[in-house]
PDB file of C-alpha atoms in Angstrom:
ATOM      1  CA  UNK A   1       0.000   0.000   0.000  1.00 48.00           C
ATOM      2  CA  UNK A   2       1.060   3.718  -0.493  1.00 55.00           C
ATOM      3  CA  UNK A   3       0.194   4.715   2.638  1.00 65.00           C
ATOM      4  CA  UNK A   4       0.474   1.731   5.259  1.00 72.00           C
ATOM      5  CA  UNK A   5      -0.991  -1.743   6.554  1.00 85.00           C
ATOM      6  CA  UNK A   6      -3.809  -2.896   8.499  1.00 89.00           C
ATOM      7  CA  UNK A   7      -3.954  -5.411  10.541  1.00 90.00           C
ATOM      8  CA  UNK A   8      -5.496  -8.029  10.558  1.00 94.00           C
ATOM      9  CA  UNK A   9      -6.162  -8.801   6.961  1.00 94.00           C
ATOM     10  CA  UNK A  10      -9.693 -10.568   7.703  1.00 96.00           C
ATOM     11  CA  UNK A  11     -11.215 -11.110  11.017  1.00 96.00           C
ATOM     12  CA  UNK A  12     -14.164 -13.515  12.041  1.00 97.00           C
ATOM     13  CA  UNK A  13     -16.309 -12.785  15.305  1.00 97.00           C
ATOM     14  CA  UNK A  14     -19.471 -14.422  17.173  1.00 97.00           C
ATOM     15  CA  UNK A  15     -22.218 -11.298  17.301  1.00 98.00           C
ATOM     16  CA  UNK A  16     -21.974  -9.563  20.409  1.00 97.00           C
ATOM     17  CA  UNK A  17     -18.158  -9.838  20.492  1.00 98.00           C
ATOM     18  CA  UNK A  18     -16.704  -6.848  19.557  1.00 98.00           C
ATOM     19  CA  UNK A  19     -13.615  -6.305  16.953  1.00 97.00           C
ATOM     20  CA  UNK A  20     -10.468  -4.257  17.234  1.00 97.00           C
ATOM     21  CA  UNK A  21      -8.699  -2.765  13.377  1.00 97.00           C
ATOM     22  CA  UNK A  22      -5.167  -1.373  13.239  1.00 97.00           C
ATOM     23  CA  UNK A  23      -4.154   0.782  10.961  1.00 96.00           C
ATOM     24  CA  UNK A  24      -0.858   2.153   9.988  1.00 96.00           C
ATOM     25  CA  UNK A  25       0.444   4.989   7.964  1.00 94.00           C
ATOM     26  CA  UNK A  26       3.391   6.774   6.792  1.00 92.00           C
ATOM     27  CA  UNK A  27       3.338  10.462   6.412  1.00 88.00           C
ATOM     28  CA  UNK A  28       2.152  13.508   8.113  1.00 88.00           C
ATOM     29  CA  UNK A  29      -1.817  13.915   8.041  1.00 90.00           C
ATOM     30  CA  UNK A  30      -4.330  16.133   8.692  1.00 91.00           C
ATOM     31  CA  UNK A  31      -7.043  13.784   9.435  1.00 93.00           C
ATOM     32  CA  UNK A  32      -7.747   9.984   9.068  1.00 95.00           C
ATOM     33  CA  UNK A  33     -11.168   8.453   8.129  1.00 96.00           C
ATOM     34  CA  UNK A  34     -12.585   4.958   8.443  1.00 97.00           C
ATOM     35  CA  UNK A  35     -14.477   3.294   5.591  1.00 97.00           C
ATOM     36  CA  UNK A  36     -17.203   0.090   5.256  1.00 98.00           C
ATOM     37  CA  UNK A  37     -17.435  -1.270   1.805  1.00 97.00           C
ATOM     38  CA  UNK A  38     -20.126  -3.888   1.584  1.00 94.00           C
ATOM     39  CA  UNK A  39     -19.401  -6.445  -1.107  1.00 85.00           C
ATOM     40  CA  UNK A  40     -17.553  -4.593  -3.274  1.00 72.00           C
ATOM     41  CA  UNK A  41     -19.459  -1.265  -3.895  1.00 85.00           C
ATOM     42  CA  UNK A  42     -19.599   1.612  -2.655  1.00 89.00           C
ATOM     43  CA  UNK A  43     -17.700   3.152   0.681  1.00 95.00           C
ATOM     44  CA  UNK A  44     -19.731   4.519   3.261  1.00 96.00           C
ATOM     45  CA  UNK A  45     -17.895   7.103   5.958  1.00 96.00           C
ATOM     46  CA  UNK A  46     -18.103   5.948   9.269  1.00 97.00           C
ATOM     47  CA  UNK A  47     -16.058   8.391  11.215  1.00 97.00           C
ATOM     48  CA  UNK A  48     -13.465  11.028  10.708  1.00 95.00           C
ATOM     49  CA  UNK A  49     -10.760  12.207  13.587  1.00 96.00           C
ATOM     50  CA  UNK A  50      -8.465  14.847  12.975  1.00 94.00           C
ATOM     51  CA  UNK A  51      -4.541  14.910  13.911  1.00 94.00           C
ATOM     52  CA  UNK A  52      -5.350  16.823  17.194  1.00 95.00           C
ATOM     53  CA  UNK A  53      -7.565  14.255  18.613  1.00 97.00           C
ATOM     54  CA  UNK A  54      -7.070  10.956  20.636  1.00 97.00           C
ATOM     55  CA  UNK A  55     -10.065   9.194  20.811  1.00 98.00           C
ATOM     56  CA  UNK A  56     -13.730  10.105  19.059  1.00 98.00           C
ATOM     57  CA  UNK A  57     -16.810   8.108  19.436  1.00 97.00           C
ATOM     58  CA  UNK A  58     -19.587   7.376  16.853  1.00 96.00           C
ATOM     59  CA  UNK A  59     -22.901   4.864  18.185  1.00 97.00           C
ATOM     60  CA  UNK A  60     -20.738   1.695  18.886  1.00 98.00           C
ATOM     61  CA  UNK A  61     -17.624   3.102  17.076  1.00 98.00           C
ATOM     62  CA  UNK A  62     -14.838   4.048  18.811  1.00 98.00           C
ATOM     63  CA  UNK A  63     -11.615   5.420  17.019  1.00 98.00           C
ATOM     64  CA  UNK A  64      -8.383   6.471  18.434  1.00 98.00           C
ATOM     65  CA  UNK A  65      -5.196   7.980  16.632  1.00 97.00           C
ATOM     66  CA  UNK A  66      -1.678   8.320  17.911  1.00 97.00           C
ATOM     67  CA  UNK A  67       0.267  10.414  15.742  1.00 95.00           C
ATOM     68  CA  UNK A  68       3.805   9.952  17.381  1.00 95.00           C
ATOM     69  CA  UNK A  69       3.333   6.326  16.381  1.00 95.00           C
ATOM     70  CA  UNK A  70       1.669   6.691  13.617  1.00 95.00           C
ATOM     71  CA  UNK A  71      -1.225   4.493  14.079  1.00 96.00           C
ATOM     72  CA  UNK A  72      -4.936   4.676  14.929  1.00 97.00           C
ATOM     73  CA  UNK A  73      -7.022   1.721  15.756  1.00 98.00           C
ATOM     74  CA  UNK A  74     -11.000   1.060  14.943  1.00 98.00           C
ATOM     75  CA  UNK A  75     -13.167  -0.639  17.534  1.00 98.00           C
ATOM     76  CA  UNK A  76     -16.822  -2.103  17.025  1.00 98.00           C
ATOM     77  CA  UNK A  77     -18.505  -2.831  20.264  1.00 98.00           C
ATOM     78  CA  UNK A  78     -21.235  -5.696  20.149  1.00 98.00           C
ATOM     79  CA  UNK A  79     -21.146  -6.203  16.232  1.00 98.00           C
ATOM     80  CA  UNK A  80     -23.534  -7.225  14.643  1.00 97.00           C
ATOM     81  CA  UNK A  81     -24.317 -10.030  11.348  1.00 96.00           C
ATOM     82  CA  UNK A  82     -25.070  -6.612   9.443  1.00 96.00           C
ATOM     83  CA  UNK A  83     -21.288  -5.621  10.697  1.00 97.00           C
ATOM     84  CA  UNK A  84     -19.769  -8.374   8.054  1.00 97.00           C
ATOM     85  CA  UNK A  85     -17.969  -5.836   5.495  1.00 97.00           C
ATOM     86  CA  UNK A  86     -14.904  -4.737   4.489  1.00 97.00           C
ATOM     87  CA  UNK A  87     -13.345  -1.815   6.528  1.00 97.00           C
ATOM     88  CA  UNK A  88     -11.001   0.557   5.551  1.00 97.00           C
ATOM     89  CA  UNK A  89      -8.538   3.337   7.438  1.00 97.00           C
ATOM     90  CA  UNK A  90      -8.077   6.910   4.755  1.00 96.00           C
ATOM     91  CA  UNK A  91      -5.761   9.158   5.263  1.00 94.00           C
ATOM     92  CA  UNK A  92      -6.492  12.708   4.039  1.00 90.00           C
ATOM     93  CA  UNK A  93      -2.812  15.512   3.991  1.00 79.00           C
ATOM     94  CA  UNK A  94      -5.803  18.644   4.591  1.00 72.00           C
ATOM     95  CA  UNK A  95      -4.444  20.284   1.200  1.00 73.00           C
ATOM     96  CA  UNK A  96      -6.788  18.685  -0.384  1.00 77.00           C
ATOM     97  CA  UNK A  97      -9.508  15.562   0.067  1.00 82.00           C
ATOM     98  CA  UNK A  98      -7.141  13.219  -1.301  1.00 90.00           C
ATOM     99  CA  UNK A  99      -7.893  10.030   0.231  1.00 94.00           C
ATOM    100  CA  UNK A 100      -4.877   7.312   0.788  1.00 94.00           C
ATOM    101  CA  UNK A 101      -6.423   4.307   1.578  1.00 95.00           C
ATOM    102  CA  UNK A 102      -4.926   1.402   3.966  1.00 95.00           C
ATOM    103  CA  UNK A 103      -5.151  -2.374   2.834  1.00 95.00           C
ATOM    104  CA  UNK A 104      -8.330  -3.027   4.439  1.00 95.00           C
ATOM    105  CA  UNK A 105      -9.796  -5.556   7.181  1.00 96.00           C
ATOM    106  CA  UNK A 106     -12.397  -8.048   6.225  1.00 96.00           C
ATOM    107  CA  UNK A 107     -14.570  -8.319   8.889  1.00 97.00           C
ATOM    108  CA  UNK A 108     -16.698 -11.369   9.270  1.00 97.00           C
ATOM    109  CA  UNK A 109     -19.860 -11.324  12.273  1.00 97.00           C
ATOM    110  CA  UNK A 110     -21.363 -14.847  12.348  1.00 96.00           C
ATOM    111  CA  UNK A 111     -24.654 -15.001  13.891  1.00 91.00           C
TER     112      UNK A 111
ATOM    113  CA  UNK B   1     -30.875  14.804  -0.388  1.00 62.00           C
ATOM    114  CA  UNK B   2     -29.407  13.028  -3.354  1.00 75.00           C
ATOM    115  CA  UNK B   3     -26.181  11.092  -2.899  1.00 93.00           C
ATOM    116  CA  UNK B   4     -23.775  10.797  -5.476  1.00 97.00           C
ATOM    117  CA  UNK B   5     -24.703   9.067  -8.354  1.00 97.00           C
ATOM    118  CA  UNK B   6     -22.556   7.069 -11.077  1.00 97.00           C
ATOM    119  CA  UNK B   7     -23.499   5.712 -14.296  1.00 97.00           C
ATOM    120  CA  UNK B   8     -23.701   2.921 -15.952  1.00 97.00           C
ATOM    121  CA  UNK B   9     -23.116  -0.027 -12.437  1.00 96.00           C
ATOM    122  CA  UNK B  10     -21.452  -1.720 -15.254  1.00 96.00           C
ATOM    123  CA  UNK B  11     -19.538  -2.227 -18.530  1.00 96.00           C
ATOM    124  CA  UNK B  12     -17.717  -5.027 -20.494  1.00 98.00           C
ATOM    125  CA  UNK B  13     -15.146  -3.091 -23.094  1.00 98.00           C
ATOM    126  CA  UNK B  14     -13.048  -4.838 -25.363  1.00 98.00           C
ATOM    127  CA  UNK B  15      -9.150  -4.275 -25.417  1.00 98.00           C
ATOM    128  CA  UNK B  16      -7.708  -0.949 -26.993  1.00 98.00           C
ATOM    129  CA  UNK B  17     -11.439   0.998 -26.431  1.00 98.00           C
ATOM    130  CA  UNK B  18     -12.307   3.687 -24.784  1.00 98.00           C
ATOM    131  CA  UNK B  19     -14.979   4.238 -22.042  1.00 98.00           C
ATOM    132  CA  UNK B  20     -16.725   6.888 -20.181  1.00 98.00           C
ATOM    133  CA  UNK B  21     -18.159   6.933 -16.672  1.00 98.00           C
ATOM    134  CA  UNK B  22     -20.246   9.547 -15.000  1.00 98.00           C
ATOM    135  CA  UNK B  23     -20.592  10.768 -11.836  1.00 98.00           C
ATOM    136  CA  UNK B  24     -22.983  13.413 -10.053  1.00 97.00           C
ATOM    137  CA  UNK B  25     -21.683  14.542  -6.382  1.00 97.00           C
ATOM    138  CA  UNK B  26     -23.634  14.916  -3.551  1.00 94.00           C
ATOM    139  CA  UNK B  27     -25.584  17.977  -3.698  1.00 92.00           C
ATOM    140  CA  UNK B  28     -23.653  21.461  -1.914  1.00 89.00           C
ATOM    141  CA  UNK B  29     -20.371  19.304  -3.488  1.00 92.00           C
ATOM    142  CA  UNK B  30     -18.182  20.777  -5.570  1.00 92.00           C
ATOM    143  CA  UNK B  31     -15.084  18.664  -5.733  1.00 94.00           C
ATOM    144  CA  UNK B  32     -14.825  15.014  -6.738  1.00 96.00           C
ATOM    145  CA  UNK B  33     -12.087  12.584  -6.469  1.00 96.00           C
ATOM    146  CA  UNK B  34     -12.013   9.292  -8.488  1.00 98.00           C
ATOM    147  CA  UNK B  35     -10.445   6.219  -7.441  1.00 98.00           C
ATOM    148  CA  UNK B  36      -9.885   2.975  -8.804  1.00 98.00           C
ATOM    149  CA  UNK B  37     -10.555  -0.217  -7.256  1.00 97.00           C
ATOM    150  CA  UNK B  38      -9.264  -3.645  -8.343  1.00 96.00           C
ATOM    151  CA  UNK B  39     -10.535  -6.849  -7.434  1.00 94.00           C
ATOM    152  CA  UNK B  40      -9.162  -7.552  -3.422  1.00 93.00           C
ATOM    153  CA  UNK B  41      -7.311  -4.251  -3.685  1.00 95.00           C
ATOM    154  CA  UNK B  42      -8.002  -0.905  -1.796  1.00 96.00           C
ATOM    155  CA  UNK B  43      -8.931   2.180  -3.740  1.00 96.00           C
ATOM    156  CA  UNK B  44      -6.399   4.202  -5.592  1.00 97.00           C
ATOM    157  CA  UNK B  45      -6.767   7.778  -6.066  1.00 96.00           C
ATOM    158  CA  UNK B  46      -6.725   8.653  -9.952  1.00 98.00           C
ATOM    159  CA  UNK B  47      -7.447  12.984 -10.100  1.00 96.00           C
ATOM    160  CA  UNK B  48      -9.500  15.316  -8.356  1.00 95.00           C
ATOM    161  CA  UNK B  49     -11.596  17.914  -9.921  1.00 95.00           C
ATOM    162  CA  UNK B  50     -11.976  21.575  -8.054  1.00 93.00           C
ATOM    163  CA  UNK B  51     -13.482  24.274 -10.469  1.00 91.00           C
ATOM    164  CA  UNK B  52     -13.742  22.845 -13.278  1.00 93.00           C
ATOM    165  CA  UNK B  53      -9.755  21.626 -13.143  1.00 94.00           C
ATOM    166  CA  UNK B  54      -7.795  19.207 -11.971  1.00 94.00           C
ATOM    167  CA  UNK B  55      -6.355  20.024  -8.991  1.00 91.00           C
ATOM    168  CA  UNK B  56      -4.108  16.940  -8.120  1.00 91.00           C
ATOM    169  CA  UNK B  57      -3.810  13.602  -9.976  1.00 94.00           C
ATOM    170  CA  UNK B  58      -2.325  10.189  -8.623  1.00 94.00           C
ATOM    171  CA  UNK B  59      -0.012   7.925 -10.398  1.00 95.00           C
ATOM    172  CA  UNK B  60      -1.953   6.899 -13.676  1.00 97.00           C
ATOM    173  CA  UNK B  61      -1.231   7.081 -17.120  1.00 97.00           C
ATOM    174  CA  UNK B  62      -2.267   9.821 -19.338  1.00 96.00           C
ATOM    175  CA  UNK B  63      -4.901   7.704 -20.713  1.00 98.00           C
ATOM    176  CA  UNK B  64      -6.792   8.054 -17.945  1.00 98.00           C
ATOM    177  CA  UNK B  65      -8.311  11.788 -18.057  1.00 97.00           C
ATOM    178  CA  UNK B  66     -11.328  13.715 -16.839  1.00 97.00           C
ATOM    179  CA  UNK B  67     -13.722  16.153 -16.867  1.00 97.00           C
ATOM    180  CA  UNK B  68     -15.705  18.926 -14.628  1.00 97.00           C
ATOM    181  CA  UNK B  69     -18.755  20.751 -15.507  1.00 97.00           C
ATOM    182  CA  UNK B  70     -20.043  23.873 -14.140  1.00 96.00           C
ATOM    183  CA  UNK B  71     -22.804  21.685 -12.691  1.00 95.00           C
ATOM    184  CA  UNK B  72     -19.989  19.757 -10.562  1.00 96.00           C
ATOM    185  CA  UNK B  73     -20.676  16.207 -12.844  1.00 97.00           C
ATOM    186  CA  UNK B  74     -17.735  14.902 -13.563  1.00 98.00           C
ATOM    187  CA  UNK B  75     -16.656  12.176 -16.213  1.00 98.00           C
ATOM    188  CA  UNK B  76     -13.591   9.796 -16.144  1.00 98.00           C
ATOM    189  CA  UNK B  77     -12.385   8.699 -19.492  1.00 98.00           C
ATOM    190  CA  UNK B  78      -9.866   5.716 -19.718  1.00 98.00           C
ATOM    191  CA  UNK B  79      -8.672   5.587 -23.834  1.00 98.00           C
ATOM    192  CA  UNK B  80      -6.908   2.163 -25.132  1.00 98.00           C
ATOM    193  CA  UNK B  81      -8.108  -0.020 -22.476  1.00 98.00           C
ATOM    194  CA  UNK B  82      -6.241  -2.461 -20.855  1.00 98.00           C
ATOM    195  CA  UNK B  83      -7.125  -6.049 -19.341  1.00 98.00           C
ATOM    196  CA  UNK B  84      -5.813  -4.578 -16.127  1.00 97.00           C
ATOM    197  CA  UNK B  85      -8.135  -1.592 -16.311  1.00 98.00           C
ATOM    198  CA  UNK B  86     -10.545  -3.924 -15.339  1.00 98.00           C
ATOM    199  CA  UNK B  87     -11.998  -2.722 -11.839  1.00 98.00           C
ATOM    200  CA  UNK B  88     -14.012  -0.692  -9.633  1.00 98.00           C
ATOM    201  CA  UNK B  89     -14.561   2.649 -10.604  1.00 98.00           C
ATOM    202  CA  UNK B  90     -15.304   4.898  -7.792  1.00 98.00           C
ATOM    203  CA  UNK B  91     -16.255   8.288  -7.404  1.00 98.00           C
ATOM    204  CA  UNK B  92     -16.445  10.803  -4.256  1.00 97.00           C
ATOM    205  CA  UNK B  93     -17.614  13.738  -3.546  1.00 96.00           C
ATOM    206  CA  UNK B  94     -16.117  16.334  -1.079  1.00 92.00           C
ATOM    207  CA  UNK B  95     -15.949  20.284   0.248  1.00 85.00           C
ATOM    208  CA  UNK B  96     -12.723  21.886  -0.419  1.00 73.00           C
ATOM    209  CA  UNK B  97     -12.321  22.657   2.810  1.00 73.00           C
ATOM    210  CA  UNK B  98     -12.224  18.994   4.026  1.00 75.00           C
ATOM    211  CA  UNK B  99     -14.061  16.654   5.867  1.00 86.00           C
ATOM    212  CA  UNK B 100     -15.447  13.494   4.909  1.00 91.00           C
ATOM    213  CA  UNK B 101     -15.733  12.456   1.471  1.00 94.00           C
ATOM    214  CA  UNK B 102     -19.243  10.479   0.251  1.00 95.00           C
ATOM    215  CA  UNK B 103     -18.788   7.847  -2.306  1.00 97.00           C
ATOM    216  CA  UNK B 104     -20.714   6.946  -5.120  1.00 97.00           C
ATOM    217  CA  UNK B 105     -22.026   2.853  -5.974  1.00 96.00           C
ATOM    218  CA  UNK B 106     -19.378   2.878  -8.420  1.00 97.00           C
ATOM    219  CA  UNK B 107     -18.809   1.123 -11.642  1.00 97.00           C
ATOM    220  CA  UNK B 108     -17.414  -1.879 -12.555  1.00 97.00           C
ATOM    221  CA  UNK B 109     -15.570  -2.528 -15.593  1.00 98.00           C
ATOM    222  CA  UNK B 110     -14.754  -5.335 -17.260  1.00 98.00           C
ATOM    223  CA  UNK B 111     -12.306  -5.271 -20.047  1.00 98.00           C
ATOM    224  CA  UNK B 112     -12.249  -8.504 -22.412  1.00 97.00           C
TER     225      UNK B 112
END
């Protein structure tokens, strides 16, 4: 990837559990962004944090971003079946929207 | 409030054509990216439009080239396709000033 890894590549859960996605990246950003893409079409935003914040919370997101290591991490508390997707980290330099997108998590709930 | 929109969901091409794909950005938009997508792959960025120009562009080819209209559509042309120009093409809408960007359905293309 241009920009970094994520880790794991694929991750299979019971519902109810909830799942943890690192993400890493390379260069300076202004913001990072996480991603679902649902079999392949379109990406929906889930949440966006910007380069001054630690920790945001969306529902049952929770996102947190450490710049000095370069690295923010996605968690889903109690997933759910409808939770089975792929997810993806962005990071965005703030000169423009240009999005650099990790390598992606599959995400598997089973009911 | 409409979404972004792309057109067509698909295509099958033949080798060495050209193609055209259309996108219409979330309404109060007025910058859209395009990405491409292959099969397994995450999406790379391909150009963003601002104002009717192109305001940064990725690492494609000059065969890949768009489009802005004062209505903030956009089109992505791709001339003398390749097999491995097959993918998801995605689009995404955005402010200039940042924030989140809202993606299209995308297309998929299928070059034969």
């Amino acid at each position: 990837s241009q920009q970094g890894e994520e880790d794991p590549q694929a991750l299979s859960i019971q519902e109810g559990e909830n799942a943890t996605m690192n993400c890493s990246y390379k260069t300076s950003i202004n913001n990072l962004q996480w991603y679902r893409q649902n079999s392949g079409r379109g990406l929906v935003h889930l949440i966006l944090i910007r380069s001054n914040e630690r920790e945001k919370h969306s529902g049952r997101l929770r996102v947190t971003l450490d710049t000095s290591k370069k690295s923010s991490s996605l968690l889903i508390t109690a997933s759910r079946a409808a939770d089975t997707a792929s997810y993806f980290c962005a990071t965005a330099d703030g000169a423009t929207n240009k999005l650099i997108f990790g390598t992606g998590t599959l995400l598997a709930v089973q009911p | 409030d409409a979404g972004v929109t792309q057109s067509p969901t698909h295509l099958i091409k033949t080798r060495g054509q050209q193609v055209t794909l259309r996108c219409s950005p979330k309404s109060g938009h007025d910058t859209v990216s395009w990405y491409q997508q292959a099969l397994g792959q995450e999406p790379q960025f391909i150009f963003q439009y601002y104002e009717e120009e192109e305001r940064q562009r990725g690492n494609f080819p000059d065969r890949f080239s768009g489009h802005q209209f004062p209505n903030y559509s956009s089109e992505l042309n791709v001339n003398a396709l390749l097999l491995g120009d097959s993918a998801l093409y995605l689009c995404a809408s955005s402010l200039p000033s940042g924030g989140p960007s809202y993606f299209g359905p995308g297309t998929r293309l299928l070059v034969l």
